[in-house]
Coordinates of C-alpha atoms in Angstrom, one line a residue:
Chain A
M1 CA -57.5 68.2 85.3
T2 CA -56.5 66.9 81.9
V3 CA -56.4 70.4 80.5
L4 CA -54.2 71.6 83.3
A5 CA -51.8 68.8 82.8
L6 CA -51.6 69.6 79.1
E7 CA -50.9 73.2 79.8
V8 CA -48.2 72.3 82.3
V9 CA -46.6 70.0 79.8
G10 CA -46.7 72.7 77.1
A11 CA -45.2 75.3 79.5
A12 CA -42.4 72.9 80.5
A13 CA -41.7 72.1 76.8
I14 CA -41.5 75.8 76.0
L15 CA -39.2 76.5 79.0
A16 CA -36.9 73.7 77.7
G17 CA -37.0 75.2 74.2
L18 CA -36.0 78.6 75.5
A19 CA -33.1 77.1 77.5
L20 CA -32.0 75.3 74.4
L21 CA -32.2 78.5 72.3
L22 CA -30.1 80.4 74.8
R23 CA -27.5 77.8 75.5
R24 CA -26.9 75.9 72.3
K25 CA -25.2 77.3 69.2
L26 CA -27.7 76.7 66.4
E27 CA -27.4 77.3 62.6
V28 CA -29.8 80.2 62.6
P29 CA -29.2 83.9 62.0
Q30 CA -29.6 86.4 64.8
G31 CA -32.9 87.8 63.5
L32 CA -34.5 84.4 63.3
R33 CA -33.2 83.6 66.8
W34 CA -35.0 86.7 68.2
S35 CA -38.3 85.7 66.4
V36 CA -38.1 82.2 67.7
A37 CA -37.4 83.6 71.2
A38 CA -40.4 85.9 70.9
L39 CA -42.7 83.1 69.7
L40 CA -41.6 80.8 72.6
T41 CA -42.1 83.6 75.1
I42 CA -45.6 84.4 73.9
L43 CA -46.4 80.7 74.0
L44 CA -45.0 80.4 77.5
L45 CA -47.0 83.3 78.7
Q46 CA -50.1 81.8 77.1
H47 CA -49.6 78.5 78.8
V48 CA -49.1 80.3 82.1
T49 CA -52.2 82.5 81.7
D50 CA -54.2 79.3 80.7
I51 CA -53.0 77.7 83.9
A52 CA -53.9 80.8 85.9
E53 CA -57.3 80.8 84.2
L54 CA -57.8 77.1 85.2
L55 CA -56.8 78.0 88.7
G56 CA -59.6 80.7 88.8
V57 CA -57.6 83.9 88.3
G58 CA -60.1 86.5 86.8
W59 CA -57.9 88.5 84.4
A60 CA -56.1 85.5 82.9
D61 CA -58.7 84.8 80.2
A62 CA -58.5 88.3 78.7
V63 CA -54.6 88.2 78.7
S64 CA -54.7 84.7 77.1
D65 CA -56.9 85.9 74.3
L66 CA -54.7 88.9 73.8
L67 CA -51.6 86.7 73.5
A68 CA -53.4 84.3 71.1
G69 CA -54.2 87.3 68.9
G70 CA -50.4 88.2 68.6
L71 CA -49.4 84.7 67.7
P72 CA -50.3 84.8 63.9
F73 CA -48.1 87.9 63.5
V74 CA -45.1 86.3 65.2
W75 CA -45.6 83.2 63.1
A76 CA -45.8 85.3 59.9
I77 CA -42.5 87.0 60.7
L78 CA -40.9 83.7 61.6
L79 CA -42.0 82.0 58.4
L80 CA -40.8 85.0 56.3
Q81 CA -37.4 84.7 57.8
L82 CA -37.3 80.9 57.4
T83 CA -38.3 81.3 53.7
E84 CA -35.3 83.7 53.2
L85 CA -33.1 81.3 55.0
G86 CA -34.3 78.4 52.8
H87 CA -33.6 80.5 49.7
E88 CA -30.1 81.3 50.8
R89 CA -29.5 77.7 51.7
R90 CA -30.6 76.5 48.3
S91 CA -28.4 79.1 46.6
R92 CA -25.4 78.0 48.7
Q93 CA -26.1 74.4 47.8
Q94 CA -26.2 75.2 44.1
Q95 CA -22.9 77.0 44.5
K96 CA -21.4 74.0 46.1
Q97 CA -22.6 71.8 43.3
V98 CA -21.2 74.1 40.6
A99 CA -17.9 74.3 42.5
S100 CA -17.8 70.5 42.7
L101 CA -18.7 70.2 39.0
I102 CA -15.9 72.6 38.0
K103 CA -13.4 70.9 40.2
E104 CA -14.1 67.4 39.0
T105 CA -14.8 68.1 35.3
P106 CA -12.4 66.0 33.2
A107 CA -11.2 69.1 31.3
S108 CA -9.1 72.1 31.9
V109 CA -11.5 74.7 33.1
A110 CA -10.9 78.0 34.9
V111 CA -13.4 80.6 36.1
L112 CA -12.2 84.2 36.3
D113 CA -13.8 87.1 38.1
Q114 CA -14.4 90.6 36.5
D115 CA -10.8 91.5 37.0
G116 CA -9.5 88.4 35.2
R117 CA -8.5 86.6 38.4
L118 CA -9.0 82.9 39.1
L119 CA -12.0 82.1 41.1
R120 CA -12.2 78.3 40.6
V121 CA -10.2 75.8 38.6
S122 CA -10.7 72.1 37.8
D123 CA -8.3 69.5 39.1
H124 CA -7.3 68.9 35.5
W125 CA -6.3 72.5 35.1
S126 CA -4.3 72.5 38.3
K127 CA -2.3 69.5 37.1
R128 CA -1.6 71.2 33.8
H129 CA -0.7 74.5 35.3
P130 CA 1.1 73.9 38.6
K131 CA 1.5 77.6 39.4
T132 CA -2.3 77.9 39.6
E133 CA -3.5 79.7 42.7
V134 CA -7.0 81.1 43.3
G135 CA -6.9 84.9 43.3
K136 CA -4.0 85.2 40.9
A137 CA -4.5 86.7 37.4
L138 CA -4.8 84.1 34.6
I139 CA -1.7 85.4 32.8
E140 CA 0.4 84.9 35.9
V141 CA -0.3 81.2 36.2
L142 CA 0.4 80.3 32.6
A143 CA 4.0 79.5 31.7
A144 CA 3.5 81.1 28.2
A145 CA 0.2 82.8 27.5
P146 CA -1.0 81.9 24.0
E147 CA -1.3 84.7 21.5
G148 CA -4.9 86.1 21.5
L149 CA -5.9 84.7 24.9
A150 CA -5.4 88.0 26.8
T151 CA -7.3 89.8 24.1
G152 CA -10.1 87.3 24.2
V153 CA -10.4 87.6 28.0
S154 CA -10.5 91.4 27.8
E155 CA -13.1 91.4 25.1
C156 CA -15.3 89.0 27.0
L157 CA -15.0 91.1 30.2
A158 CA -15.8 94.2 28.2
G159 CA -18.9 92.5 26.9
E160 CA -17.7 92.8 23.3
G161 CA -18.2 89.1 22.5
A162 CA -19.8 86.2 24.2
Q163 CA -17.2 83.7 23.0
R164 CA -13.7 83.5 21.6
R165 CA -11.7 80.5 20.4
V166 CA -8.0 80.5 20.1
A167 CA -6.2 77.4 18.7
V168 CA -2.5 77.2 19.8
R169 CA 0.3 74.8 19.5
S170 CA 1.9 74.0 22.8
D171 CA 5.6 73.4 23.5
D172 CA 5.2 69.7 23.6
G173 CA 3.8 69.7 20.1
G174 CA 0.2 69.2 21.0
W175 CA -2.7 71.3 19.7
W176 CA -4.9 73.1 22.2
D177 CA -8.1 75.0 21.8
W178 CA -8.6 77.8 24.2
S179 CA -12.3 78.7 24.5
V180 CA -13.0 81.9 26.3
S181 CA -16.6 82.9 27.1
S182 CA -18.2 85.4 29.4
W183 CA -20.6 84.6 32.2
S184 CA -22.9 86.8 34.2
R185 CA -22.1 86.9 37.9
G186 CA -25.7 88.0 38.7
D187 CA -24.7 91.5 40.0
D188 CA -24.3 93.2 36.6
S189 CA -20.6 92.3 36.5
K190 CA -19.1 89.7 34.1
G191 CA -16.6 86.9 34.6
V192 CA -14.9 84.7 32.1
L193 CA -14.9 81.0 31.7
V194 CA -11.8 79.6 30.2
I195 CA -11.7 76.0 28.8
L196 CA -8.6 74.4 27.5
E197 CA -9.3 71.5 25.2
D198 CA -6.8 69.0 23.9
R199 CA -7.4 68.7 20.2
T200 CA -4.1 67.1 19.3
D201 CA -5.5 63.9 17.9
E202 CA -8.2 65.7 16.0
V203 CA -5.9 68.4 14.5
E204 CA -3.3 65.8 13.6
A205 CA -5.9 63.6 11.9
E206 CA -7.1 66.7 10.0
L207 CA -3.6 67.6 8.9
R208 CA -3.0 64.0 7.8
R209 CA -6.2 64.1 5.8
D210 CA -5.2 67.4 4.2
Q211 CA -1.8 66.0 3.3
E212 CA -3.5 62.9 1.7
R213 CA -5.9 65.1 -0.2
E214 CA -3.0 67.2 -1.4
E215 CA -1.1 64.1 -2.5
L216 CA -4.2 62.8 -4.3
A217 CA -4.7 66.1 -6.0
Q218 CA -1.0 66.1 -7.0
A219 CA -1.3 62.6 -8.4
Q220 CA -4.4 63.6 -10.4
R221 CA -2.5 66.6 -11.7
L222 CA 0.4 64.5 -12.8
A223 CA -2.0 62.2 -14.6
L224 CA -3.3 65.2 -16.5
I225 CA 0.2 66.3 -17.3
G226 CA 0.9 62.8 -18.6
E227 CA -2.0 63.1 -21.0
L228 CA -0.8 66.5 -22.1
A229 CA 2.8 65.3 -22.5
A230 CA 1.7 62.8 -25.2
G231 CA 0.3 65.5 -27.4
T232 CA 3.0 68.0 -26.6
G233 CA 5.7 65.3 -27.4
H234 CA 4.1 64.9 -30.9
D235 CA 4.4 68.7 -31.4
L236 CA 7.9 68.8 -30.1
N237 CA 8.9 66.0 -32.4
N238 CA 7.5 68.0 -35.4
L239 CA 9.5 71.0 -34.3
L240 CA 12.7 68.9 -33.9
T241 CA 12.1 67.7 -37.4
V242 CA 11.9 71.3 -38.6
L243 CA 15.1 72.1 -36.7
R244 CA 16.9 69.1 -38.2
C245 CA 15.8 69.9 -41.8
H246 CA 16.8 73.6 -41.5
M247 CA 20.1 72.7 -40.0
D248 CA 20.7 70.4 -42.9
L249 CA 19.7 73.2 -45.2
L250 CA 22.2 75.5 -43.5
Q251 CA 25.0 72.9 -44.1
M252 CA 24.1 72.6 -47.7
A253 CA 23.2 76.2 -48.3
D254 CA 25.1 78.5 -50.6
D255 CA 26.4 81.8 -49.4
D256 CA 23.2 83.6 -50.2
P257 CA 22.7 85.8 -47.2
K258 CA 19.0 86.2 -47.8
S259 CA 18.4 82.5 -47.8
R260 CA 20.6 82.0 -44.7
A261 CA 18.7 84.7 -42.9
E262 CA 15.4 83.1 -43.7
T263 CA 16.6 79.7 -42.5
F264 CA 17.9 81.2 -39.3
E265 CA 14.6 83.0 -38.7
T266 CA 12.7 79.7 -39.2
L267 CA 15.2 78.0 -36.8
E268 CA 14.6 80.7 -34.2
Q269 CA 10.9 80.4 -34.5
A270 CA 11.0 76.7 -34.1
F271 CA 13.3 77.0 -31.0
D272 CA 10.9 79.6 -29.5
M273 CA 7.9 77.3 -30.0
A274 CA 9.8 74.3 -28.5
T275 CA 10.9 76.4 -25.6
E276 CA 7.3 77.7 -25.0
L277 CA 6.0 74.1 -25.1
T278 CA 8.5 72.8 -22.6
K279 CA 8.1 75.8 -20.3
G280 CA 4.3 75.2 -20.4
L281 CA 4.8 71.6 -19.3
L282 CA 7.3 72.6 -16.6
R283 CA 4.9 75.2 -15.2
L284 CA 2.2 72.6 -14.9
A285 CA 4.5 70.0 -13.3
R286 CA 5.7 72.5 -10.6
P287 CA 4.8 71.4 -7.0
T288 CA 1.8 73.4 -5.8
S289 CA 1.4 73.0 -2.1
Q290 CA 3.6 75.9 -1.1
E291 CA 2.7 78.2 -3.9
P292 CA 1.2 81.4 -2.6
P293 CA -1.9 83.0 -4.3
E294 CA -1.1 85.9 -6.6
D295 CA -3.0 88.3 -8.8
V296 CA -3.6 86.4 -12.0
D297 CA -5.0 87.7 -15.3
V298 CA -7.6 84.9 -15.9
A299 CA -8.2 85.9 -19.5
R300 CA -4.6 85.8 -20.5
S301 CA -3.7 82.7 -18.5
T302 CA -6.7 80.8 -19.8
E303 CA -5.9 81.7 -23.4
H304 CA -2.3 80.5 -23.0
L305 CA -3.5 77.2 -21.4
V306 CA -6.1 76.7 -24.1
R307 CA -3.5 77.0 -26.8
L308 CA -1.3 74.5 -25.0
V309 CA -4.2 72.0 -24.4
E310 CA -5.6 72.2 -27.9
R311 CA -2.5 70.4 -29.3
T312 CA -3.4 67.4 -27.2
L313 CA -7.0 67.1 -28.4
P314 CA -8.1 64.7 -31.2
R315 CA -8.5 66.3 -34.6
H316 CA -12.3 65.9 -34.5
V317 CA -12.6 67.9 -31.2
D318 CA -12.6 71.7 -31.6
L319 CA -11.5 73.9 -28.7
D320 CA -12.5 77.5 -28.9
Y321 CA -11.6 80.3 -26.5
R322 CA -13.7 83.4 -26.0
G323 CA -12.6 86.1 -23.5
P324 CA -12.1 89.8 -23.0
N325 CA -9.0 91.6 -24.2
A326 CA -8.6 93.6 -21.0
A327 CA -7.1 92.0 -17.9
V328 CA -9.6 90.4 -15.5
V329 CA -7.7 89.7 -12.3
V330 CA -8.4 87.1 -9.6
R331 CA -6.3 86.3 -6.5
I332 CA -5.4 82.6 -7.0
R333 CA -2.6 80.2 -7.1
P334 CA -1.7 80.0 -10.8
S335 CA -1.3 76.3 -10.7
G336 CA -4.8 76.1 -9.2
L337 CA -6.3 77.9 -12.1
Q338 CA -4.4 75.6 -14.5
Q339 CA -5.7 72.5 -12.7
I340 CA -9.3 73.7 -12.8
L341 CA -9.1 74.4 -16.5
L342 CA -7.3 71.2 -17.3
N343 CA -9.8 69.1 -15.4
L344 CA -12.8 70.7 -17.0
V345 CA -11.4 70.6 -20.5
V346 CA -10.3 66.9 -20.2
N347 CA -13.7 66.0 -18.9
A348 CA -15.3 67.9 -21.8
R349 CA -13.0 66.1 -24.2
D350 CA -13.9 62.7 -22.8
A351 CA -17.6 63.7 -23.1
V352 CA -17.4 64.6 -26.8
K353 CA -14.6 62.4 -28.1
A354 CA -16.7 59.5 -29.2
D355 CA -18.2 61.1 -32.3
G356 CA -16.4 64.5 -32.2
G357 CA -17.7 67.8 -31.1
S358 CA -16.7 71.2 -29.8
I359 CA -15.6 72.6 -26.5
V360 CA -15.9 76.3 -25.6
V361 CA -13.8 78.0 -22.9
E362 CA -15.1 81.4 -22.0
V363 CA -13.9 84.0 -19.5
K364 CA -16.6 86.5 -18.5
A365 CA -16.2 89.4 -16.1
T366 CA -18.7 91.3 -14.0
P367 CA -17.8 94.1 -11.6
E368 CA -17.8 91.7 -8.7
H369 CA -16.9 88.3 -10.2
V370 CA -14.9 86.6 -12.9
E371 CA -16.4 83.5 -14.4
L372 CA -14.6 80.7 -16.2
R373 CA -17.0 78.7 -18.3
V374 CA -16.3 75.4 -20.0
S375 CA -19.1 74.0 -22.2
D376 CA -19.3 71.0 -24.5
D377 CA -21.9 69.7 -26.9
G378 CA -21.6 66.1 -25.8
P379 CA -24.5 64.0 -24.5
G380 CA -24.6 65.9 -21.2
I381 CA -24.7 64.5 -17.6
P382 CA -27.7 62.3 -16.6
S383 CA -29.9 64.1 -14.2
H384 CA -29.7 61.3 -11.6
V385 CA -25.9 61.7 -11.2
I386 CA -25.5 65.5 -11.6
A387 CA -25.8 66.1 -7.8
Q388 CA -22.9 63.7 -7.2
V389 CA -20.4 64.9 -9.8
F390 CA -18.4 66.9 -7.3
S391 CA -18.1 64.1 -4.8
P392 CA -14.7 62.6 -4.4
F393 CA -14.2 59.2 -6.2
F394 CA -17.4 59.5 -8.1
T395 CA -16.8 58.8 -11.8
T396 CA -18.9 57.7 -14.8
K397 CA -15.7 56.7 -16.7
G398 CA -15.3 53.3 -15.0
E399 CA -11.7 52.1 -14.7
A400 CA -10.5 55.1 -16.8
G401 CA -11.6 57.7 -14.3
T402 CA -10.3 58.5 -10.8
G403 CA -13.3 60.4 -9.7
L404 CA -11.1 63.2 -8.3
G405 CA -11.1 65.8 -11.1
L406 CA -14.3 67.7 -10.3
S407 CA -13.8 67.3 -6.5
V408 CA -10.4 68.9 -6.9
V409 CA -12.0 71.7 -9.0
R410 CA -14.5 72.4 -6.3
K411 CA -11.8 72.3 -3.6
I412 CA -9.5 74.7 -5.4
A413 CA -12.5 77.1 -6.2
E414 CA -13.6 77.1 -2.5
A415 CA -10.1 77.6 -1.3
H416 CA -10.1 80.9 -3.3
A417 CA -13.5 82.0 -2.1
G418 CA -15.0 80.8 -5.3
T419 CA -17.9 78.5 -6.3
V420 CA -18.5 76.0 -9.0
D421 CA -21.8 75.1 -10.7
V422 CA -22.9 72.7 -13.3
S423 CA -25.8 72.7 -15.7
S424 CA -26.7 70.1 -18.2
P425 CA -30.0 70.4 -20.1
P426 CA -31.0 67.0 -21.6
G427 CA -29.2 66.4 -24.9
R428 CA -27.5 69.8 -24.9
G429 CA -24.1 69.1 -23.4
A430 CA -22.8 70.3 -20.1
R431 CA -21.6 73.6 -18.8
F432 CA -19.4 74.2 -15.8
I433 CA -19.1 77.7 -14.4
V434 CA -16.4 78.5 -11.9
R435 CA -16.9 81.9 -10.2
F436 CA -14.2 83.8 -8.4
P437 CA -14.3 87.2 -6.6
R438 CA -12.8 89.8 -8.9
R439 CA -9.8 91.8 -7.7
A440 CA -10.7 95.5 -7.9
K441 CA -7.2 96.7 -7.5
P442 CA -4.7 94.2 -9.0
S443 CA -1.1 94.3 -7.8
E444 CA 1.3 96.8 -9.3
A445 CA 3.4 94.0 -10.6
L446 CA 0.5 92.8 -12.8
A447 CA -0.4 96.3 -13.8
S448 CA 3.1 97.0 -14.9
Chain B
M1 CA -62.4 84.2 65.0
A2 CA -60.0 87.0 63.8
T3 CA -57.1 85.0 65.1
L4 CA -58.2 82.0 63.1
A5 CA -58.6 84.1 59.9
L6 CA -55.1 85.5 60.3
G7 CA -53.8 82.0 61.0
V8 CA -55.4 80.7 57.8
V9 CA -53.8 83.6 55.8
V10 CA -50.4 82.7 57.3
A11 CA -51.0 79.1 56.4
I12 CA -51.8 79.9 52.8
V13 CA -48.6 82.1 52.5
T14 CA -46.6 79.2 54.0
L15 CA -48.0 76.8 51.5
A16 CA -47.1 79.2 48.7
R17 CA -43.5 79.3 49.9
R18 CA -43.1 75.7 50.8
R19 CA -40.3 75.2 48.1
S20 CA -38.0 77.5 49.9
L21 CA -39.0 76.2 53.3
S22 CA -38.4 72.6 52.2
E23 CA -34.7 73.4 52.0
L24 CA -34.5 73.8 55.7
P25 CA -33.7 70.9 58.0
S26 CA -36.5 69.2 60.0
V27 CA -39.0 71.8 58.7
G28 CA -41.7 69.2 59.2
Y29 CA -41.6 69.8 63.0
L30 CA -42.1 73.5 62.4
L31 CA -45.0 73.0 60.0
G32 CA -46.5 70.5 62.3
A33 CA -46.4 73.0 65.1
G34 CA -48.1 75.6 62.9
G35 CA -50.8 73.0 62.0
C36 CA -51.4 72.3 65.7
L37 CA -51.9 76.0 66.3
L38 CA -54.5 76.1 63.5
V39 CA -56.3 73.1 65.1
A40 CA -56.2 74.9 68.5
W41 CA -57.7 78.1 67.0
T42 CA -60.3 76.2 65.1
A43 CA -61.3 74.3 68.3
T44 CA -61.5 77.6 70.2
V45 CA -64.0 78.9 67.7
L46 CA -66.0 75.7 67.5
E47 CA -66.2 75.1 71.2
H48 CA -68.6 78.0 71.5
I49 CA -71.0 76.2 69.1
F50 CA -70.9 72.4 70.1
Y51 CA -69.0 69.8 72.1
A52 CA -67.6 72.5 74.3
Q53 CA -65.8 70.2 76.7
A54 CA -64.2 67.9 74.1
L55 CA -63.1 70.7 71.9
N56 CA -61.6 72.5 74.9
V57 CA -59.5 69.5 75.6
I58 CA -58.5 69.3 71.9
E59 CA -57.6 73.0 72.0
H60 CA -55.2 72.7 74.9
A61 CA -53.8 69.4 73.6
A62 CA -53.0 71.1 70.3
Y63 CA -51.3 74.0 72.2
A64 CA -49.2 71.4 74.1
A65 CA -48.4 69.5 70.9
Q66 CA -47.3 72.7 69.2
S67 CA -44.9 73.5 72.1
L68 CA -43.5 70.0 72.0
L69 CA -43.0 70.1 68.2
L70 CA -41.3 73.5 68.4
V71 CA -38.8 72.1 71.0
G72 CA -38.3 69.1 68.7
W73 CA -37.5 71.4 65.8
L74 CA -35.0 73.3 68.0
L75 CA -33.4 70.0 68.9
K76 CA -33.1 68.9 65.3
L77 CA -31.5 72.1 64.1
P78 CA -27.9 71.4 63.0
R79 CA -24.8 73.0 64.4
P80 CA -23.2 75.8 62.2
A81 CA -21.1 74.6 59.2
P82 CA -18.2 76.5 57.7
E83 CA -19.3 79.1 55.1
A84 CA -18.7 78.3 51.4
D85 CA -16.3 80.7 49.7
G86 CA -16.7 82.9 46.7
P87 CA -19.3 83.2 44.0
V88 CA -19.5 80.7 41.2
P89 CA -21.2 80.9 37.9

C-alpha cells in the first residue's frame, strides 16, 4: 500500500511537472526543453507501469524494467545540455562583468571591433567625447583626431604591433597619452583597446624640471665663463698695452715707411688676437637651449678651445692637446661640446693645481666613435666616491663646488647619444672619456 | 545491474563537469533527483540479495523523491532575462 501511494505521488508530481513545462515560459533552450519533457514522460510511464504492476498487470514489470534502462541515457543527454548551458551562462556573466568594468573604470577607455568601430566605452570617455555612439568609427566621434592615432589603430588591427602610445597636446592645453593596444576577440579577429590618459600634471612637472635643469646648467656654464674671463681679461689687458705702445710709436715715428709698416702689422696682429679672444668668450656665453645640433669637427673645436682655456690656467699647470689633423665629425650642439670640455678641464685643473701638474686633452677617432679624453696627473678620485661623481650636486670641493659639472657633462653626452666614463687608478690621476657616435657623412657645409 | 552501472558512469561525468553545472540556478534540486535515481537503482539491485521488502519501499520512495525534486527544479527555474549585447574583450 505504501509503495502504491509513493508511486501515485510520483506520478502526480511528474504530471504537474509536465504541465509546468508546457505552460510556463522558462529560461531554457528548446533542445533542453525536449530532453526534460522526454525524461518526465519516461518517469511518468515508469510510475504508471509500477502502479499497474502493483495492481497485478502481467506485462507491466517488463515494461517498467525497459523504461528504467532508458533513463541513464536520457539523463546523460540532459546533463550534457545543462553543462553547455552552464558554460554559456558563465561566459555571459563574464561579459557582463567586463562590460561593467569598462563602463565604470575611472579613465577614458574605448573598445573597438575589427573594423575600428566602438563596441564599448567607459562613462569617463562618454563625458569627454559627447559624440560617442556605439557602432560609430572612432575617428567619427573625436572632435580632432590626434596625429598618429589612426595609424596606431590600423597597425594594431593588422597585427603589426601589440601596443602604440601617442602623446598629444589637447586644445585646452592639457597633455594626453593615447594608448592603443590590440586584443583578441577569440574568433581569430582582433579588436583595439584605446585608453586616453590625462598626463597634464606629470608632463608639466617634467617640463618644469627640464627648465630648472637647463637653468642650473646655464648658471654653471656662466660660472665657468666667469673663471675664463679673469684669465682672458689679463690677456686682453696685455694686448691693449701692446696696442697703446704701438699707437704711441706711430705718433712719434718718423716717416720711415718700413718702420710704420712693421708697427701697423703688429697693431693688426694685436687687434686680431683681441678680437679672437672676445669672440671666443661671446661664443661661450651664447644662450644654448634653442641651439640646434650641427656637424662639428671635434678635433678643430677642441684645439681652439684648449688654446683659449690654457690662458686661464696657472703657470705651473701644463695643458697639452693631442688630436688628429683630419676632421672628425660629430652631430652635437657646439656649446654642448664646449661645456663638456670646460667642465672636464676645470675639474682637472682643480685636481692638479695644488702642487702643479699636467692636463692632456686628446681626441681619438675610430670608424664608429669619436672619443674626447681629458686626463690629469693629480691625486685621482678616491674609489669610494667614483661611482657618485656623475650624480647631481655631488662634489668633493666643499663650498667651492656646485656638484653640477660632471652631471651636466653626462646629460649633454647622453643627449647626443654619447656616453661618459671615468677611470682613476690609485695615485695615477683621473681620465674622463666622452664617447660620441661618429658622423660618417658630415654635412656639405662642414666639408666645404 | 546494467542500469546501475550506466547510472554510475553518468554520475561520474556529472561530477567531472560540476563547475559548469554550478553556474545554473537551483541545480541542487536536479542533482538531488539524480542522486535519488541512483539510490533507487541500487535498492533495485540489492533487494534481490537481502531485505527485499524494505529495499523495495526505499526504491519506490527514491523514485517518488526524484519526481518531486524534478518538479521543484522546474518551479525554481527563472523567467527569461534580456540577452546581453555584443562581445567584449
